[in-house]
Amino acid sequence: MNKIREQFEQIVEMKDSDWLIFSSKLIKSEHPKKTILLKLGETEKYLSFIEKGAVRLYIPKQENDLTFGFCFENQFVSAYDSFLSQNPCSYELQTITETTLWQISHKDLQQVYAQTEIGNTIGRLTAESLFLNKSEREQSLLNLTPEERYVSLFTERPQLIREIPLKFIASYIGVTPQALSRIRKRIS
Amino acid sequence: MNKIREQFEQIVEMKDSDWLIFSSKLIKSEHPKKTILLKLGETEKYLSFIEKGAVRLYIPKQENDLTFGFCFENQFVSAYDSFLSQNPCSYELQTITETTLWQISHKDLQQVYAQTEIGNTIGRLTAESLFLNKSEREQSLLNLTPEERYVSLFTERPQLIREIPLKFIASYIGVTPQALSRIRKRIS
DNA sequence: CGCCGAGTTGAACTGAATCAAGAAACGTGG
DNA sequence: CCACGTTTCTTGATTCAGTTCAACTCGGCG
């Protein structure tokens, strides 16, 4: 649980009293691999910190799901758009490996925002950092070829390529599994 | 200037005292069309509200720029990632038409965050809303074909199609101007 | 052992990129 | 207000990367 505080303190200092209010709301949960954490159409109730494991975000499809994001150890995961708007989610969250989460509910987080000095700052920094992620992603999708995206993924996150089924990575970089298989062959 | 307050009040109520602190920092500026508001490599100093006009965000290229965003009247515009990190920007901002802005500097905004109750809330809500935009954009880029993106742009923002050069729209939806010209022909 | 999901490979097809040229619209100065 | 040059848009021909459909391999697991 201290890891969560460490994550926060990388971006903003936190008083012990604030940390206590926040951390008292956190609930630990464990999930086997391939557990669906949030189904299509449900509303996201939690912002979750991943102590251990990996989660993918995807739009379920008849044939191949459209996997558009991954989250790993020491990161937050949530259908954050659904969480913010409290509207039904247009995609699903599923664990890839066995996963341990620390979760705070939407309701409790609103209380933290109201009760702590630092609440809104944390909320702002969280949203800002998520925004930065998405910005990079947009540029990657517009600016790079699938092959270039694969190479940069490969260099930036080699463990991802090793641990995660190719078909998830394929749809993440925006091609079919067959095409990614050929890209791999080309560049190896 | 009241329009700015209206925009904010759509998402959060604002005390007069907070509004005074915020609005006292705003500086009005006017720019002819095709003015570069921020050059590649510069650091974004401002968060700007567009009173009138339109702005595009693009990565300059030898041949065709990669235009990846537009902002219009009554919206905020900024190289927000550069603004947040205060690192050099990897793209440029240019007015498309004659444009009137109300700008707040990064330094002044930090003061607003510090001095007003509502500052961090506004910052959070701003970042959250920008995050939601980017999320939709990601799904559109992964999930839809260029043709589908054009059609949905056409239905959601008909004035954009009318007012903005095709080549900007082309790169926004992720194709060359030639390809968009053909897409147009196909669907008309 | 046999099944099943994941990955690879092949062949035909397709939509967009590229290269190139011409038409239309735009704006700037005479 | 027209003329000229530039920019924007269109159209054609060719090339290419990725899709689709299909068959086959490999490894794990009931």
CSV table of N, CA and C in Angstrom, one decimal, chain B residues 9-155:
chain,number,residue,atom,x,y,z
B,9,GLU,N,-19.1,27.7,-15.6
B,9,GLU,CA,-20.3,27.4,-14.8
B,9,GLU,C,-21.1,26.2,-15.3
B,10,GLN,N,-20.8,25.8,-16.6
B,10,GLN,CA,-21.5,24.6,-17.0
B,10,GLN,C,-21.0,23.4,-16.3
B,11,ILE,N,-19.8,23.5,-15.8
B,11,ILE,CA,-19.2,22.4,-15.1
B,11,ILE,C,-19.1,22.5,-13.6
B,12,VAL,N,-19.0,23.8,-13.1
B,12,VAL,CA,-18.8,24.0,-11.7
B,12,VAL,C,-19.3,25.4,-11.3
B,13,GLU,N,-19.9,25.5,-10.2
B,13,GLU,CA,-20.3,26.9,-9.8
B,13,GLU,C,-19.1,27.6,-9.3
B,14,MET,N,-19.1,28.9,-9.4
B,14,MET,CA,-17.9,29.7,-9.1
B,14,MET,C,-18.4,30.9,-8.3
B,15,LYS,N,-17.7,31.1,-7.2
B,15,LYS,CA,-18.0,32.3,-6.4
B,15,LYS,C,-17.5,33.6,-7.1
B,16,ASP,N,-18.2,34.7,-6.9
B,16,ASP,CA,-17.7,35.9,-7.5
B,16,ASP,C,-16.3,36.3,-7.2
B,17,SER,N,-15.9,36.0,-5.9
B,17,SER,CA,-14.5,36.3,-5.5
B,17,SER,C,-13.5,35.5,-6.3
B,18,ASP,N,-13.8,34.2,-6.5
B,18,ASP,CA,-12.9,33.3,-7.3
B,18,ASP,C,-12.9,33.8,-8.7
B,19,TRP,N,-14.0,34.1,-9.2
B,19,TRP,CA,-14.1,34.6,-10.6
B,19,TRP,C,-13.2,35.9,-10.8
B,20,LEU,N,-13.3,36.7,-9.8
B,20,LEU,CA,-12.5,38.0,-9.9
B,20,LEU,C,-11.0,37.7,-10.0
B,21,ILE,N,-10.6,36.8,-9.1
B,21,ILE,CA,-9.2,36.5,-9.1
B,21,ILE,C,-8.7,35.9,-10.4
B,22,PHE,N,-9.6,35.0,-10.9
B,22,PHE,CA,-9.2,34.3,-12.2
B,22,PHE,C,-9.3,35.3,-13.3
B,23,SER,N,-10.4,36.1,-13.4
B,23,SER,CA,-10.6,36.9,-14.6
B,23,SER,C,-9.6,38.1,-14.6
B,24,SER,N,-9.1,38.5,-13.5
B,24,SER,CA,-8.1,39.6,-13.5
B,24,SER,C,-6.8,39.2,-14.2
B,25,LYS,N,-6.6,37.9,-14.3
B,25,LYS,CA,-5.4,37.4,-14.9
B,25,LYS,C,-5.5,37.3,-16.5
B,26,LEU,N,-6.7,37.4,-17.0
B,26,LEU,CA,-6.9,37.2,-18.4
B,26,LEU,C,-6.5,38.4,-19.2
B,27,ILE,N,-5.8,38.1,-20.3
B,27,ILE,CA,-5.4,39.1,-21.2
B,27,ILE,C,-6.0,38.9,-22.6
B,28,LYS,N,-6.5,39.9,-23.2
B,28,LYS,CA,-7.1,39.7,-24.5
B,28,LYS,C,-6.1,39.9,-25.6
B,29,SER,N,-6.2,39.1,-26.6
B,29,SER,CA,-5.3,39.3,-27.8
B,29,SER,C,-6.0,39.0,-29.1
B,30,GLU,N,-5.6,39.6,-30.1
B,30,GLU,CA,-6.2,39.4,-31.4
B,30,GLU,C,-5.1,39.0,-32.4
B,31,HIS,N,-5.5,38.1,-33.3
B,31,HIS,CA,-4.5,37.6,-34.3
B,31,HIS,C,-5.2,37.4,-35.7
B,32,PRO,N,-4.5,37.9,-36.7
B,32,PRO,CA,-5.0,37.6,-38.1
B,32,PRO,C,-4.9,36.1,-38.4
B,33,LYS,N,-5.6,35.7,-39.5
B,33,LYS,CA,-5.5,34.3,-39.9
B,33,LYS,C,-4.1,33.9,-40.2
B,34,LYS,N,-3.9,32.6,-40.0
B,34,LYS,CA,-2.6,32.0,-40.3
B,34,LYS,C,-1.5,32.5,-39.4
B,35,THR,N,-1.8,33.1,-38.3
B,35,THR,CA,-0.8,33.4,-37.3
B,35,THR,C,-0.4,32.2,-36.5
B,36,ILE,N,0.9,32.0,-36.4
B,36,ILE,CA,1.4,30.9,-35.6
B,36,ILE,C,1.4,31.4,-34.1
B,37,LEU,N,0.6,30.7,-33.3
B,37,LEU,CA,0.5,31.1,-31.9
B,37,LEU,C,1.6,30.5,-31.0
B,38,LEU,N,2.1,29.3,-31.5
B,38,LEU,CA,3.1,28.6,-30.7
B,38,LEU,C,3.9,27.9,-31.8
B,39,LYS,N,5.2,28.1,-31.7
B,39,LYS,CA,6.1,27.4,-32.7
B,39,LYS,C,6.6,26.1,-32.1
B,40,LEU,N,6.9,25.2,-32.9
B,40,LEU,CA,7.6,23.9,-32.6
B,40,LEU,C,8.8,24.2,-31.7
B,41,GLY,N,8.9,23.5,-30.6
B,41,GLY,CA,10.1,23.7,-29.7
B,41,GLY,C,9.9,24.7,-28.7
B,42,GLU,N,9.0,25.6,-28.8
B,42,GLU,CA,8.7,26.6,-27.8
B,42,GLU,C,7.9,25.9,-26.6
B,43,THR,N,7.9,26.5,-25.5
B,43,THR,CA,7.1,26.0,-24.4
B,43,THR,C,5.8,26.8,-24.3
B,44,GLU,N,4.7,26.1,-24.1
B,44,GLU,CA,3.4,26.8,-24.1
B,44,GLU,C,3.3,27.6,-22.8
B,45,LYS,N,3.1,28.9,-22.9
B,45,LYS,CA,2.9,29.7,-21.7
B,45,LYS,C,1.5,29.9,-21.3
B,46,TYR,N,0.6,29.7,-22.3
B,46,TYR,CA,-0.8,30.2,-22.0
B,46,TYR,C,-1.9,29.0,-22.2
B,47,LEU,N,-2.9,29.2,-21.4
B,47,LEU,CA,-4.1,28.6,-21.6
B,47,LEU,C,-5.1,29.7,-22.2
B,48,SER,N,-5.7,29.4,-23.3
B,48,SER,CA,-6.4,30.5,-24.0
B,48,SER,C,-7.9,30.1,-24.3
B,49,PHE,N,-8.7,31.0,-24.1
B,49,PHE,CA,-10.1,30.9,-24.4
B,49,PHE,C,-10.4,31.6,-25.7
B,50,ILE,N,-11.1,30.9,-26.7
B,50,ILE,CA,-11.3,31.5,-28.0
B,50,ILE,C,-12.6,32.2,-28.0
B,51,GLU,N,-12.6,33.5,-28.0
B,51,GLU,CA,-13.8,34.3,-28.1
B,51,GLU,C,-14.4,34.2,-29.5
B,52,LYS,N,-13.5,34.3,-30.5
B,52,LYS,CA,-13.9,34.3,-31.9
B,52,LYS,C,-12.8,33.7,-32.7
B,53,GLY,N,-13.1,32.8,-33.7
B,53,GLY,CA,-12.1,32.3,-34.5
B,53,GLY,C,-11.9,30.8,-34.5
B,54,ALA,N,-10.8,30.3,-35.0
B,54,ALA,CA,-10.5,28.9,-35.0
B,54,ALA,C,-9.0,28.6,-35.1
B,55,VAL,N,-8.6,27.6,-34.4
B,55,VAL,CA,-7.2,27.3,-34.3
B,55,VAL,C,-6.9,25.8,-34.7
B,56,ARG,N,-5.8,25.5,-35.3
B,56,ARG,CA,-5.5,24.1,-35.6
B,56,ARG,C,-4.2,23.8,-34.9
B,57,LEU,N,-4.1,22.5,-34.5
B,57,LEU,CA,-2.9,22.0,-33.8
B,57,LEU,C,-2.3,21.0,-34.9
B,58,TYR,N,-1.0,21.1,-35.1
B,58,TYR,CA,-0.4,20.3,-36.2
B,58,TYR,C,1.1,20.1,-36.0
B,59,ILE,N,1.6,19.0,-36.5
B,59,ILE,CA,3.0,18.8,-36.5
B,59,ILE,C,3.5,19.2,-37.9
B,60,PRO,N,4.4,20.2,-38.0
B,60,PRO,CA,4.8,20.7,-39.3
B,60,PRO,C,5.6,19.6,-40.0
B,61,LYS,N,5.3,19.5,-41.3
B,61,LYS,CA,6.0,18.5,-42.1
B,61,LYS,C,6.5,19.2,-43.4
B,62,GLN,N,7.6,18.6,-44.0
B,62,GLN,CA,8.0,19.1,-45.3
B,62,GLN,C,6.9,19.3,-46.3
B,63,GLU,N,6.2,18.2,-46.5
B,63,GLU,CA,5.1,18.3,-47.5
B,63,GLU,C,3.8,18.7,-46.8
B,64,ASN,N,3.0,17.8,-46.4
B,64,ASN,CA,1.7,18.2,-45.7
B,64,ASN,C,1.9,18.1,-44.2
B,65,ASP,N,1.5,19.2,-43.5
B,65,ASP,CA,1.5,19.1,-42.0
B,65,ASP,C,0.5,18.0,-41.6
B,66,LEU,N,0.8,17.5,-40.4
B,66,LEU,CA,-0.1,16.6,-39.8
B,66,LEU,C,-1.0,17.3,-38.8
B,67,THR,N,-2.2,17.7,-39.3
B,67,THR,CA,-3.1,18.4,-38.4
B,67,THR,C,-3.9,17.4,-37.6
B,68,PHE,N,-3.8,17.5,-36.3
B,68,PHE,CA,-4.4,16.5,-35.4
B,68,PHE,C,-5.5,17.1,-34.5
B,69,GLY,N,-5.8,18.4,-34.6
B,69,GLY,CA,-6.8,18.9,-33.7
B,69,GLY,C,-7.3,20.3,-34.2
B,70,PHE,N,-8.5,20.6,-33.8
B,70,PHE,CA,-9.1,21.9,-34.1
B,70,PHE,C,-9.7,22.5,-32.8
B,71,CYS,N,-9.7,23.8,-32.6
B,71,CYS,CA,-10.4,24.4,-31.5
B,71,CYS,C,-11.2,25.6,-32.1
B,72,PHE,N,-12.4,25.8,-31.5
B,72,PHE,CA,-13.3,26.8,-32.0
B,72,PHE,C,-13.8,27.8,-31.0
B,73,GLU,N,-14.7,28.7,-31.4
B,73,GLU,CA,-15.3,29.7,-30.5
B,73,GLU,C,-15.8,29.0,-29.2
B,74,ASN,N,-15.6,29.7,-28.1
B,74,ASN,CA,-16.1,29.2,-26.8
B,74,ASN,C,-15.4,27.9,-26.3
B,75,GLN,N,-14.3,27.6,-26.9
B,75,GLN,CA,-13.5,26.5,-26.3
B,75,GLN,C,-12.1,27.0,-25.9
B,76,PHE,N,-11.5,26.2,-25.0
B,76,PHE,CA,-10.1,26.5,-24.6
B,76,PHE,C,-9.2,25.9,-25.7
B,77,VAL,N,-8.1,26.6,-25.9
B,77,VAL,CA,-7.0,26.0,-26.7
B,77,VAL,C,-5.7,26.2,-26.0
B,78,SER,N,-4.8,25.2,-26.2
B,78,SER,CA,-3.5,25.3,-25.6
B,78,SER,C,-2.7,24.1,-26.1
B,79,ALA,N,-1.4,24.2,-26.1
B,79,ALA,CA,-0.6,22.9,-26.3
B,79,ALA,C,-0.6,22.4,-24.8
B,80,TYR,N,-1.6,21.8,-24.4
B,80,TYR,CA,-1.9,21.5,-23.0
B,80,TYR,C,-0.8,20.6,-22.4
B,81,ASP,N,-0.3,19.7,-23.2
B,81,ASP,CA,0.7,18.8,-22.7
B,81,ASP,C,2.0,19.6,-22.4
B,82,SER,N,2.4,20.5,-23.3
B,82,SER,CA,3.5,21.3,-23.1
B,82,SER,C,3.3,22.3,-21.9
B,83,PHE,N,2.0,22.8,-21.9
B,83,PHE,CA,1.6,23.7,-20.8
B,83,PHE,C,1.8,23.1,-19.4
B,84,LEU,N,1.3,21.8,-19.3
B,84,LEU,CA,1.4,21.1,-18.1
B,84,LEU,C,2.8,20.8,-17.6
B,85,SER,N,3.5,20.3,-18.6
B,85,SER,CA,4.9,19.8,-18.2
B,85,SER,C,5.9,20.9,-18.3
B,86,GLN,N,5.5,22.0,-19.0
B,86,GLN,CA,6.4,23.1,-19.2
B,86,GLN,C,7.7,22.7,-19.9
B,87,ASN,N,7.5,21.7,-20.8
B,87,ASN,CA,8.6,21.2,-21.7
B,87,ASN,C,8.3,21.7,-23.1
B,88,PRO,N,9.3,21.8,-24.0
B,88,PRO,CA,9.1,22.2,-25.3
B,88,PRO,C,8.0,21.4,-26.0
B,89,CYS,N,7.3,22.1,-26.9
B,89,CYS,CA,6.2,21.5,-27.6
B,89,CYS,C,6.6,20.8,-28.8
B,90,SER,N,6.0,19.7,-29.1
B,90,SER,CA,6.3,18.9,-30.3
B,90,SER,C,5.4,19.2,-31.5
B,91,TYR,N,4.6,20.3,-31.4
B,91,TYR,CA,3.8,20.6,-32.5
B,91,TYR,C,3.5,22.1,-32.5
B,92,GLU,N,2.7,22.6,-33.4
B,92,GLU,CA,2.5,24.1,-33.5
B,92,GLU,C,1.0,24.4,-33.4
B,93,LEU,N,0.7,25.6,-33.0
B,93,LEU,CA,-0.7,26.1,-33.0
B,93,LEU,C,-0.7,27.3,-34.0
B,94,GLN,N,-1.7,27.2,-34.9
B,94,GLN,CA,-1.9,28.3,-35.9
B,94,GLN,C,-3.4,28.7,-36.0
B,95,THR,N,-3.6,30.0,-36.1
B,95,THR,CA,-5.0,30.4,-36.3
B,95,THR,C,-5.4,30.0,-37.8
B,96,ILE,N,-6.7,29.6,-37.9
B,96,ILE,CA,-7.2,29.3,-39.3
B,96,ILE,C,-7.9,30.5,-39.8
B,97,THR,N,-8.7,31.2,-38.9
B,97,THR,CA,-9.3,32.4,-39.3
B,97,THR,C,-8.8,33.5,-38.3
B,98,GLU,N,-9.3,34.7,-38.5
B,98,GLU,CA,-9.0,35.8,-37.6
B,98,GLU,C,-9.5,35.4,-36.2
B,99,THR,N,-8.7,35.6,-35.2
B,99,THR,CA,-9.0,34.9,-33.9
B,99,THR,C,-8.8,35.9,-32.7
B,100,THR,N,-9.8,35.9,-31.8
B,100,THR,CA,-9.7,36.7,-30.6
B,100,THR,C,-9.5,35.7,-29.4
B,101,LEU,N,-8.5,35.9,-28.6
B,101,LEU,CA,-8.2,35.0,-27.4
B,101,LEU,C,-8.2,35.8,-26.1
B,102,TRP,N,-8.6,35.1,-25.1
B,102,TRP,CA,-8.4,35.5,-23.7
B,102,TRP,C,-7.4,34.6,-23.1
B,103,GLN,N,-6.2,35.1,-22.7
B,103,GLN,CA,-5.1,34.2,-22.3
B,103,GLN,C,-4.8,34.3,-20.8
B,104,ILE,N,-4.5,33.2,-20.2
B,104,ILE,CA,-4.0,33.2,-18.8
B,104,ILE,C,-2.6,32.5,-18.9
B,105,SER,N,-1.6,33.1,-18.2
B,105,SER,CA,-0.3,32.5,-18.3
B,105,SER,C,-0.2,31.3,-17.3
B,106,HIS,N,0.8,30.5,-17.5
B,106,HIS,CA,1.0,29.3,-16.6
B,106,HIS,C,1.2,29.8,-15.2
B,107,LYS,N,2.1,30.8,-15.1
B,107,LYS,CA,2.4,31.3,-13.8
B,107,LYS,C,1.2,31.8,-13.0
B,108,ASP,N,0.4,32.6,-13.7
B,108,ASP,CA,-0.8,33.2,-13.1
B,108,ASP,C,-1.8,32.1,-12.8
B,109,LEU,N,-1.9,31.0,-13.6
B,109,LEU,CA,-2.8,30.0,-13.3
B,109,LEU,C,-2.4,29.2,-12.0
B,110,GLN,N,-1.1,29.0,-11.9
B,110,GLN,CA,-0.7,28.4,-10.6
B,110,GLN,C,-1.1,29.2,-9.4
B,111,GLN,N,-1.1,30.5,-9.6
B,111,GLN,CA,-1.6,31.4,-8.5
B,111,GLN,C,-3.0,31.2,-8.2
B,112,VAL,N,-3.8,31.1,-9.3
B,112,VAL,CA,-5.2,30.8,-9.1
B,112,VAL,C,-5.5,29.5,-8.4
B,113,TYR,N,-4.7,28.5,-8.8
B,113,TYR,CA,-4.8,27.2,-8.1
B,113,TYR,C,-4.6,27.3,-6.6
B,114,ALA,N,-3.6,28.2,-6.3
B,114,ALA,CA,-3.2,28.3,-4.9
B,114,ALA,C,-4.2,29.2,-4.1
B,115,GLN,N,-4.7,30.2,-4.8
B,115,GLN,CA,-5.4,31.3,-4.1
B,115,GLN,C,-6.9,31.0,-4.0
B,116,THR,N,-7.5,30.2,-4.9
B,116,THR,CA,-8.9,30.1,-4.9
B,116,THR,C,-9.3,28.7,-4.4
B,117,GLU,N,-10.5,28.7,-3.8
B,117,GLU,CA,-11.0,27.4,-3.4
B,117,GLU,C,-11.2,26.5,-4.6
B,118,ILE,N,-11.6,27.1,-5.7
B,118,ILE,CA,-12.2,26.4,-6.8
B,118,ILE,C,-11.1,26.1,-7.9
B,119,GLY,N,-9.9,26.6,-7.7
B,119,GLY,CA,-8.8,26.5,-8.7
B,119,GLY,C,-8.5,25.1,-9.1
B,120,ASN,N,-8.2,24.3,-8.1
B,120,ASN,CA,-7.9,22.9,-8.4
B,120,ASN,C,-9.0,22.1,-9.0
B,121,THR,N,-10.2,22.5,-8.6
B,121,THR,CA,-11.4,21.8,-9.1
B,121,THR,C,-11.5,22.1,-10.6
B,122,ILE,N,-11.3,23.4,-10.9
B,122,ILE,CA,-11.4,23.8,-12.3
B,122,ILE,C,-10.3,23.1,-13.1
B,123,GLY,N,-9.1,23.1,-12.6
B,123,GLY,CA,-8.0,22.4,-13.2
B,123,GLY,C,-8.3,20.9,-13.5
B,124,ARG,N,-8.9,20.3,-12.4
B,124,ARG,CA,-9.2,18.9,-12.6
B,124,ARG,C,-10.3,18.7,-13.6
B,125,LEU,N,-11.3,19.5,-13.6
B,125,LEU,CA,-12.4,19.3,-14.5
B,125,LEU,C,-11.9,19.6,-16.0
B,126,THR,N,-11.0,20.6,-16.1
B,126,THR,CA,-10.5,20.9,-17.4
B,126,THR,C,-9.7,19.6,-18.0
B,127,ALA,N,-8.8,19.1,-17.1
B,127,ALA,CA,-8.0,18.0,-17.6
B,127,ALA,C,-8.9,16.8,-17.8
B,128,GLU,N,-9.9,16.6,-17.0
B,128,GLU,CA,-10.8,15.5,-17.2
B,128,GLU,C,-11.5,15.6,-18.5
B,129,SER,N,-12.0,16.8,-18.8
B,129,SER,CA,-12.7,16.9,-20.1
B,129,SER,C,-11.8,16.8,-21.3
B,130,LEU,N,-10.6,17.2,-21.2
B,130,LEU,CA,-9.6,17.0,-22.3
B,130,LEU,C,-9.3,15.5,-22.4
B,131,PHE,N,-9.2,14.9,-21.3
B,131,PHE,CA,-9.0,13.4,-21.3
B,131,PHE,C,-10.1,12.7,-22.0
B,132,LEU,N,-11.4,13.1,-21.7
B,132,LEU,CA,-12.5,12.5,-22.4
B,132,LEU,C,-12.5,12.7,-23.9
B,133,ASN,N,-12.1,13.9,-24.3
B,133,ASN,CA,-11.9,14.2,-25.8
B,133,ASN,C,-11.0,13.2,-26.4
B,134,LYS,N,-9.8,13.1,-25.8
B,134,LYS,CA,-8.8,12.2,-26.4
B,134,LYS,C,-9.2,10.8,-26.4
B,135,SER,N,-10.0,10.4,-25.4
B,135,SER,CA,-10.4,9.0,-25.3
B,135,SER,C,-11.3,8.7,-26.5
B,136,GLU,N,-12.3,9.6,-26.7
B,136,GLU,CA,-13.1,9.4,-27.9
B,136,GLU,C,-12.3,9.3,-29.2
B,137,ARG,N,-11.4,10.2,-29.3
B,137,ARG,CA,-10.5,10.3,-30.5
B,137,ARG,C,-9.8,9.0,-30.7
B,138,GLU,N,-9.2,8.4,-29.6
B,138,GLU,CA,-8.5,7.2,-29.7
B,138,GLU,C,-9.4,6.1,-30.3
B,139,GLN,N,-10.6,6.0,-29.7
B,139,GLN,CA,-11.6,5.0,-30.2
B,139,GLN,C,-11.9,5.2,-31.6
B,140,SER,N,-12.1,6.4,-32.0
B,140,SER,CA,-12.4,6.7,-33.4
B,140,SER,C,-11.3,6.3,-34.3
B,141,LEU,N,-10.1,6.5,-33.9
B,141,LEU,CA,-8.9,6.2,-34.8
B,141,LEU,C,-8.7,4.7,-34.9
B,142,LEU,N,-9.1,3.9,-33.8
B,142,LEU,CA,-8.9,2.5,-33.9
B,142,LEU,C,-10.1,1.8,-34.4
B,143,ASN,N,-11.2,2.3,-34.2
B,143,ASN,CA,-12.5,1.6,-34.4
B,143,ASN,C,-13.1,1.9,-35.8
B,144,LEU,N,-12.9,3.1,-36.3
B,144,LEU,CA,-13.6,3.5,-37.5
B,144,LEU,C,-12.6,3.6,-38.7
B,145,THR,N,-13.2,3.4,-39.9
B,145,THR,CA,-12.4,3.7,-41.1
B,145,THR,C,-12.3,5.2,-41.3
B,146,PRO,N,-11.3,5.6,-42.1
B,146,PRO,CA,-11.3,7.0,-42.5
B,146,PRO,C,-12.6,7.5,-43.0
B,147,GLU,N,-13.2,6.7,-43.8
B,147,GLU,CA,-14.5,7.1,-44.4
B,147,GLU,C,-15.6,7.4,-43.3
B,148,GLU,N,-15.6,6.4,-42.3
B,148,GLU,CA,-16.5,6.6,-41.2
B,148,GLU,C,-16.2,7.8,-40.4
B,149,ARG,N,-14.9,8.1,-40.2
B,149,ARG,CA,-14.6,9.2,-39.4
B,149,ARG,C,-15.0,10.5,-40.2
B,150,TYR,N,-14.8,10.5,-41.5
B,150,TYR,CA,-15.3,11.7,-42.2
B,150,TYR,C,-16.8,11.9,-42.1
B,151,VAL,N,-17.5,10.8,-42.2
B,151,VAL,CA,-19.0,10.9,-42.1
B,151,VAL,C,-19.4,11.4,-40.8
B,152,SER,N,-18.8,10.9,-39.7
B,152,SER,CA,-19.2,11.3,-38.4
B,152,SER,C,-18.8,12.8,-38.1
B,153,LEU,N,-17.7,13.2,-38.6
B,153,LEU,CA,-17.3,14.6,-38.5
B,153,LEU,C,-18.3,15.4,-39.3
B,154,PHE,N,-18.7,15.0,-40.4
B,154,PHE,CA,-19.6,15.7,-41.3
B,154,PHE,C,-20.9,15.9,-40.6
B,155,THR,N,-21.4,14.9,-39.9
B,155,THR,CA,-22.7,15.0,-39.2
B,155,THR,C,-22.6,15.8,-37.9
